PDB file of C-alpha atoms in Angstrom:
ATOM      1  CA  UNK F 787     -29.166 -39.045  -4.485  1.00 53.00           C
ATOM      2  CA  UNK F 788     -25.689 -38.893  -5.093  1.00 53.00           C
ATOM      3  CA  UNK F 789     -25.769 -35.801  -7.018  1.00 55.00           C
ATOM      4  CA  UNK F 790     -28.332 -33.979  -4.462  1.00 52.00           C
ATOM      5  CA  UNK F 791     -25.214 -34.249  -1.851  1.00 53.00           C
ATOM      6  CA  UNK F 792     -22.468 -33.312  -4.406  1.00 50.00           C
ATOM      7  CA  UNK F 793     -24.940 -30.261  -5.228  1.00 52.00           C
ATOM      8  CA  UNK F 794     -25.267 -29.599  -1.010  1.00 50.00           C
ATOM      9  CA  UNK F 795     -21.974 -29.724  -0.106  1.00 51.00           C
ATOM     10  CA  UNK F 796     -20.774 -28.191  -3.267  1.00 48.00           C
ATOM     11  CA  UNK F 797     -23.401 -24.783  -2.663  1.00 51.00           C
ATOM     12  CA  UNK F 798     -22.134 -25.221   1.292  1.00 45.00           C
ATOM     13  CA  UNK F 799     -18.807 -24.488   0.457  1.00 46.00           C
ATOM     14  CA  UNK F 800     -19.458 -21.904  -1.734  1.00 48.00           C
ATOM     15  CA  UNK F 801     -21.761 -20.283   0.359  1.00 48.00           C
ATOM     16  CA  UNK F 802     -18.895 -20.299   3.135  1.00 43.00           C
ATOM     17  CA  UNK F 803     -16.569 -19.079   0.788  1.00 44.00           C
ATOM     18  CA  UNK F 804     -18.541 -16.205  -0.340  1.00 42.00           C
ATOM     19  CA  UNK F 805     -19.177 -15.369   3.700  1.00 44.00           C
ATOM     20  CA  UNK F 806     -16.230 -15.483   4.865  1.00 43.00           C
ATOM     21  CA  UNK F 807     -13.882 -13.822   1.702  1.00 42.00           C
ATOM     22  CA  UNK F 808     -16.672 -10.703   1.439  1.00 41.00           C
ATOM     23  CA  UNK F 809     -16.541  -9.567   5.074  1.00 38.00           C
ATOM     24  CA  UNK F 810     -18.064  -5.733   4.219  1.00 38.00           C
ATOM     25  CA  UNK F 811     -16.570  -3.099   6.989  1.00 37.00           C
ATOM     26  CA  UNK F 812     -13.789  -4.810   8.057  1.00 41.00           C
ATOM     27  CA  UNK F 813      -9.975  -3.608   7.531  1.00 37.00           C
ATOM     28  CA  UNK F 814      -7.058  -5.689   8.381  1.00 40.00           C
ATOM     29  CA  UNK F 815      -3.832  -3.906   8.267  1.00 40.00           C
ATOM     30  CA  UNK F 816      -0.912  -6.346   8.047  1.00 42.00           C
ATOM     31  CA  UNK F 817       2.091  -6.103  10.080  1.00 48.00           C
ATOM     32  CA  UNK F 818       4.816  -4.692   8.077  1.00 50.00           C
ATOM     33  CA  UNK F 819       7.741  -6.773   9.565  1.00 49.00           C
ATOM     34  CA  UNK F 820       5.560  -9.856   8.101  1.00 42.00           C
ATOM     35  CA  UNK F 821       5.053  -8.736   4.415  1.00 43.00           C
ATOM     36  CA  UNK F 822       6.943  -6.354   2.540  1.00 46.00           C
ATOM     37  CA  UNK F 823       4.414  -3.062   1.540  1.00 49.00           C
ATOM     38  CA  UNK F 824       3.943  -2.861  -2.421  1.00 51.00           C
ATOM     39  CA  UNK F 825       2.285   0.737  -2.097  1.00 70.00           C
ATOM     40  CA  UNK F 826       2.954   4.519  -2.035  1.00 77.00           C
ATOM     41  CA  UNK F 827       3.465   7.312   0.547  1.00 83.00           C
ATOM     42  CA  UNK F 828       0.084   7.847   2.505  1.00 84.00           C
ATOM     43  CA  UNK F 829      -1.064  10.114   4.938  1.00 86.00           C
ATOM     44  CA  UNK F 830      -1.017   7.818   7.371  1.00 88.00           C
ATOM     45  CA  UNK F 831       2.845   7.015   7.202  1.00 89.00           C
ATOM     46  CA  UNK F 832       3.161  10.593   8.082  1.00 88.00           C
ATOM     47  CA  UNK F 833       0.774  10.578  10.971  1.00 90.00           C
ATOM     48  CA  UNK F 834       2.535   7.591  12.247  1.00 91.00           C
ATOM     49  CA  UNK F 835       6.160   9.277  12.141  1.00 91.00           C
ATOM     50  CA  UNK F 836       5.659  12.587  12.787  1.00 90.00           C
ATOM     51  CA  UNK F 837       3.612  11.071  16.377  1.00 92.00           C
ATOM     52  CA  UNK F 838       7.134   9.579  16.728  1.00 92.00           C
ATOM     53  CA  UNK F 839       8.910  12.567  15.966  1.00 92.00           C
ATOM     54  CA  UNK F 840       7.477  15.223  17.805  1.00 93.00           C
ATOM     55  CA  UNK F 841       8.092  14.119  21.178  1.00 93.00           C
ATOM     56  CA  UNK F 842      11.512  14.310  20.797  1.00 91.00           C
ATOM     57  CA  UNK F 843      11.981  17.121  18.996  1.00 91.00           C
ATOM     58  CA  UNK F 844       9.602  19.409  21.654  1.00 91.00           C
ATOM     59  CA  UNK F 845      11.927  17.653  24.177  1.00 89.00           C
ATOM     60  CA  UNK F 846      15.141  18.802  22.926  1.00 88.00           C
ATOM     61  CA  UNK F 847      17.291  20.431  25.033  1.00 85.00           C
ATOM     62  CA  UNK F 848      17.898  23.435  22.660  1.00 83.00           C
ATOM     63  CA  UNK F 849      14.293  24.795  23.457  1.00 84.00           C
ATOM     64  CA  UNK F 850      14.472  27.044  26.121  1.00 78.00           C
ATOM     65  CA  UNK F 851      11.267  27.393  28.616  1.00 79.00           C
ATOM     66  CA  UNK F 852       8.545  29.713  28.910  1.00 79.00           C
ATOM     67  CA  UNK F 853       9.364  32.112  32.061  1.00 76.00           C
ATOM     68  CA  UNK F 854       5.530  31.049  32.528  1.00 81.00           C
ATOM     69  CA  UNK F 855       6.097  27.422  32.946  1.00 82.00           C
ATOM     70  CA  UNK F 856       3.491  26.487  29.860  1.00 85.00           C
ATOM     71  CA  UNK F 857       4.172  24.269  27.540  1.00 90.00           C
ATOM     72  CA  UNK F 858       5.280  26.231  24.483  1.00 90.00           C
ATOM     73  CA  UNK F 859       2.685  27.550  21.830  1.00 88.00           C
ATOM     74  CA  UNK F 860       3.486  25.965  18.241  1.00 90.00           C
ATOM     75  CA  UNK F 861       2.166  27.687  15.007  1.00 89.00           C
ATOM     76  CA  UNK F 862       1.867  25.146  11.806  1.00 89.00           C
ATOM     77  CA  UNK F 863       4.006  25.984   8.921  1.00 86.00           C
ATOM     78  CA  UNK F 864       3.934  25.163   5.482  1.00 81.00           C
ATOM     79  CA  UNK F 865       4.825  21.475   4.348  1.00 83.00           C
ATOM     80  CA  UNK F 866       7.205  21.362   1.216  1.00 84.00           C
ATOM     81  CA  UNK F 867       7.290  17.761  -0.660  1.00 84.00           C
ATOM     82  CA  UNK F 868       9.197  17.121  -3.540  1.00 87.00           C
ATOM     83  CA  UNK F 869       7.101  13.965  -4.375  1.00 84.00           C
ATOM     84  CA  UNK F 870       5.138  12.031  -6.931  1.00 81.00           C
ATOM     85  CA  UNK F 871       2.108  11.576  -3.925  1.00 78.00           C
ATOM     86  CA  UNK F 872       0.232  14.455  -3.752  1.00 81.00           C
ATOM     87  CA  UNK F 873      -1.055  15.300   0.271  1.00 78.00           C
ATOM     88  CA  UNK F 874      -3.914  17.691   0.879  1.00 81.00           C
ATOM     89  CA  UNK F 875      -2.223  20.463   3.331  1.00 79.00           C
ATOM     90  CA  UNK F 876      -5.262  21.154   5.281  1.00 82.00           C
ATOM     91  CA  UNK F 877      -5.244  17.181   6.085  1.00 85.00           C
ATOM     92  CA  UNK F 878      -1.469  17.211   6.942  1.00 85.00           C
ATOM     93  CA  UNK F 879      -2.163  20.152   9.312  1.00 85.00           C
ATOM     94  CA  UNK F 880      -4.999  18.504  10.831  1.00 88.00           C
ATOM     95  CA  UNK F 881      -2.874  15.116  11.174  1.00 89.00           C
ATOM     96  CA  UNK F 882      -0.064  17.757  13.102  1.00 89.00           C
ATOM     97  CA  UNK F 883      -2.605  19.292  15.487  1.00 90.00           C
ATOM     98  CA  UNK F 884      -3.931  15.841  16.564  1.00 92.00           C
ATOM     99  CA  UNK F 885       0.120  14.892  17.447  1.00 92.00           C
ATOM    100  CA  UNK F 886       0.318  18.009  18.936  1.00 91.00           C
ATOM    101  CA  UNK F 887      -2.612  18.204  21.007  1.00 90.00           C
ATOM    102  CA  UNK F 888      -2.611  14.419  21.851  1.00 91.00           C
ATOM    103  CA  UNK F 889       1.242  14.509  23.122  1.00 91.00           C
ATOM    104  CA  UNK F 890       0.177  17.345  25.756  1.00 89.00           C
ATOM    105  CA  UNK F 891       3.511  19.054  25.267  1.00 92.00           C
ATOM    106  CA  UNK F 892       2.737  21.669  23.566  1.00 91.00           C
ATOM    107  CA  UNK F 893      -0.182  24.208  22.636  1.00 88.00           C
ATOM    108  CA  UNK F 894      -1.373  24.987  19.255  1.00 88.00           C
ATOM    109  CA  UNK F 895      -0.994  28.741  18.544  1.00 83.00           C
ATOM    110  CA  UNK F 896      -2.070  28.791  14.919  1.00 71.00           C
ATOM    111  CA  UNK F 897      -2.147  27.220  11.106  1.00 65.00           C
ATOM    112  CA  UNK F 898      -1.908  29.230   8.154  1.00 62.00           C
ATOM    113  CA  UNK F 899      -1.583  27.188   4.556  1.00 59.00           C
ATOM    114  CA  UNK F 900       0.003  28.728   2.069  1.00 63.00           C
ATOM    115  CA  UNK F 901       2.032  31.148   4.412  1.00 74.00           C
ATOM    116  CA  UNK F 902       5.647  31.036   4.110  1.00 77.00           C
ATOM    117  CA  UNK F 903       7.792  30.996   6.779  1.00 80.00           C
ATOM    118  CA  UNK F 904       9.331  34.266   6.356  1.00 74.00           C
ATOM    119  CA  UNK F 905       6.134  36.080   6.723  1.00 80.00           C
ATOM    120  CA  UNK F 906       5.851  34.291  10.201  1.00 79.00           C
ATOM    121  CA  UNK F 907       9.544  35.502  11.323  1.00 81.00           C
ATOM    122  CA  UNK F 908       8.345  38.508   9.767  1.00 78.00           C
ATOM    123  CA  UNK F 909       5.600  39.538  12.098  1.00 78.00           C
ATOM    124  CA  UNK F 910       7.159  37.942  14.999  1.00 78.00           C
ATOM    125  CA  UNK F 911      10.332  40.913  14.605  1.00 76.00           C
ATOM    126  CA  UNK F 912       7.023  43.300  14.445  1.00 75.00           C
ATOM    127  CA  UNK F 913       6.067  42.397  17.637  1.00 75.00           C
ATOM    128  CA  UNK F 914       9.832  43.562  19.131  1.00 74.00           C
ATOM    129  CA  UNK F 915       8.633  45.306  22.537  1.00 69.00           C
ATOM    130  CA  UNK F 916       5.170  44.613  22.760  1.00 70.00           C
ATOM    131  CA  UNK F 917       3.343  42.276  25.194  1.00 66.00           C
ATOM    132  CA  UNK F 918       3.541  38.730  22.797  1.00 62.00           C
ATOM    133  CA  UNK F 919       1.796  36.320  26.038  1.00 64.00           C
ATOM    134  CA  UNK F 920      -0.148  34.792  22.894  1.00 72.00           C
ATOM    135  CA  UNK F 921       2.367  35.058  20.182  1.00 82.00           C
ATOM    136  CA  UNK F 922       3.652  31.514  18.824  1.00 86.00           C
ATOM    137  CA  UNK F 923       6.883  30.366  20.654  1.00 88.00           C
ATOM    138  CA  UNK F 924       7.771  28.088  17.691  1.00 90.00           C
ATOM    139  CA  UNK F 925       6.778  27.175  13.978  1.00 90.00           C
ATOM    140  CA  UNK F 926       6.901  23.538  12.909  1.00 90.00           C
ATOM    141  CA  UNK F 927       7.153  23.248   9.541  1.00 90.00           C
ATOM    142  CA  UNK F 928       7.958  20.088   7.289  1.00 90.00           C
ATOM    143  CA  UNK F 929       9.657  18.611   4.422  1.00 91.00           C
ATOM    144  CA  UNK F 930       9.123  15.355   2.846  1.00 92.00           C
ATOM    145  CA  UNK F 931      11.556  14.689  -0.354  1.00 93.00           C
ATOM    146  CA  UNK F 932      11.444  11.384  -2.634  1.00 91.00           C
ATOM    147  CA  UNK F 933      14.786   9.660  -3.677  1.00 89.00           C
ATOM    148  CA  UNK F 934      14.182   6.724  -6.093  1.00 89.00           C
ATOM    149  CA  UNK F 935      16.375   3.191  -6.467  1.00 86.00           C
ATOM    150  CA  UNK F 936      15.392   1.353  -9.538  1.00 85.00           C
ATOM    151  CA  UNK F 937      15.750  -2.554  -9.201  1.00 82.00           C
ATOM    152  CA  UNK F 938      14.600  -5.490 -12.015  1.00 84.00           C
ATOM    153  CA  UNK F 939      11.039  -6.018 -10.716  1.00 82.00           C
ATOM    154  CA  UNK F 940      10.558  -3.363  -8.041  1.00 80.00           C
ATOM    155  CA  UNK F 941      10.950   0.857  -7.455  1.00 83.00           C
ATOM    156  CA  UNK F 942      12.095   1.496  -3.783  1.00 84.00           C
ATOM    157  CA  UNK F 943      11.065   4.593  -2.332  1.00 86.00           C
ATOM    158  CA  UNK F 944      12.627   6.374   0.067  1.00 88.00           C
ATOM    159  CA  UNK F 945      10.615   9.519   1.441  1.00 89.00           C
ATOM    160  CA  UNK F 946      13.130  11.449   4.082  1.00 92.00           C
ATOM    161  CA  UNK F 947      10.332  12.901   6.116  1.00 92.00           C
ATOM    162  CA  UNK F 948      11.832  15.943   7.991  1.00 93.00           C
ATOM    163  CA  UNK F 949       9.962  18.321  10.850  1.00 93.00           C
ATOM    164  CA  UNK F 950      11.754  21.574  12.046  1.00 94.00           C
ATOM    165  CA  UNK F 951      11.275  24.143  14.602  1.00 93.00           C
ATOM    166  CA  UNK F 952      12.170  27.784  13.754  1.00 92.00           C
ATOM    167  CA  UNK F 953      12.281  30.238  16.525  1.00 90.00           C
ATOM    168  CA  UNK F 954       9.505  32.988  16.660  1.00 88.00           C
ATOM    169  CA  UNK F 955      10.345  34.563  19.779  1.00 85.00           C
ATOM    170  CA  UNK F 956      11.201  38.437  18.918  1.00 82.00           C
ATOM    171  CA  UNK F 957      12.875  38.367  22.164  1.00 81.00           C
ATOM    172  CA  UNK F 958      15.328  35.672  20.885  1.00 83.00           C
ATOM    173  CA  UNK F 959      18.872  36.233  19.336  1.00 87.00           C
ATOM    174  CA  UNK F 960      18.138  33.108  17.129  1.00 88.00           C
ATOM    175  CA  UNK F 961      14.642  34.454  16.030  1.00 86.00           C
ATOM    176  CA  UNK F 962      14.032  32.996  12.215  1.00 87.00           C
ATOM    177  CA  UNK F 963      16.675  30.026  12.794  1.00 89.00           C
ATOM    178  CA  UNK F 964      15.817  26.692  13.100  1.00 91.00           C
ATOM    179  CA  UNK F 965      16.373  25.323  16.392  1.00 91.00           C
ATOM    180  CA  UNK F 966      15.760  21.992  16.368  1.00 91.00           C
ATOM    181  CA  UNK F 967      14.228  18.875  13.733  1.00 91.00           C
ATOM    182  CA  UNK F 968      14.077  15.460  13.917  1.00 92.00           C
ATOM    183  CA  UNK F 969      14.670  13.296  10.504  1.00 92.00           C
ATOM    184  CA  UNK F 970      13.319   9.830   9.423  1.00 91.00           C
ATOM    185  CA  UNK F 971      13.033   7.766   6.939  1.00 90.00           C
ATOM    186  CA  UNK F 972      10.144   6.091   5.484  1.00 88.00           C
ATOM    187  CA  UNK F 973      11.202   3.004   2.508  1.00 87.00           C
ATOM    188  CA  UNK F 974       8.213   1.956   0.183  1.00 84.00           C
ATOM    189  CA  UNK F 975       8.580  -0.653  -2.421  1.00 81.00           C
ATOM    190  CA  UNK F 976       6.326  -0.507  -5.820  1.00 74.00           C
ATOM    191  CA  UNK F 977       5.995  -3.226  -8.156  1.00 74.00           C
ATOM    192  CA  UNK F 978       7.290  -1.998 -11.493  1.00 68.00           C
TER     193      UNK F 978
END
């Protein structure tokens, strides 16, 4: 008899143990200010700062208004990481339209991967004179760059996650300059 209850109570707790510790389609994300993060880079870091980002830099000052009163039209640049995490760019642009559409201060003109930036400034000076009510008023384009600090047991990561504007306005003395950017950083640690 004694056994039968140390055999019950014994298959109780594992069965609880099993229940609770395989909970399938759940995700808990823990609070970062609580543990310290032992992984890389992700997408979503960038999502998170670049929803941070862009409202101030589309706010800035140094961005002159439309003489139609519209929010200006942005055009996606390329992204250029110096980094050991590898991003998909059609993911990255994706991630940028969603901030862009989402923040409802600005319009999306176009995205073109693998296009450099000069070939943007390029057309926009071919369009010098001509009616450009759909050309792209800006391009945001991005830079992420990885500086390493090697300690006993850990690898910190800093990623300096950078977003610019460059002016595509042929109208604009400052046409092919960047205008404006906003700069964070973004400190992983990795267990070595």
């Amino acid at each position: 008899m004694k056994n039968f209850k140390k055999i019950t109570i014994f298959s109780l707790l594992a069965s609880f143990a099993f229940f609770t510790g395989c909970q399938s389609g759940k995700t808990v994300r823990l609070d970062p200010s609580q543990v310290e993060e032992y992984r890389d880079l992700t997408i979503r870091d960038l999502d998170e700062f670049s929803a941070r980002m862009f409202p101030n830099l589309i706010s800035n000052p140094a961005l002159q208004k439309r003489p139609d009163n519209l929010p200006p039209l942005i055009a996606i640049g390329p992204m250029t990481a110096k980094t050991t995490a590898e991003f998909s760019e059609s993911i990255r642009i994706r991630g940028l339209q969603k901030v862009i559409t989402q923040s409802g201060l600005a319009r999306i003109s176009s995205s073109m991967t693998g296009s450099p930036v000069s070939d943007y400034v390029r057309f926009a000076r071919s369009q010098q004179g001509r009616s450009v009510a759909n050309m792209p008023d800006y391009l945001l384009t991005q830079e992420i760059e990885e500086l390493r600090e090697y300690q006993k047991k850990v690898l910190n990561k800093t990623y300096v996650y950078t977003i610019k504007l460059v002016d595509l306005r042929p109208v604009s003395p400052t046409l092919g300059n960047v205008i404006v950017f906003e700069s964070e950083d973004i400190v992983k640690m990795v267990r070595r």
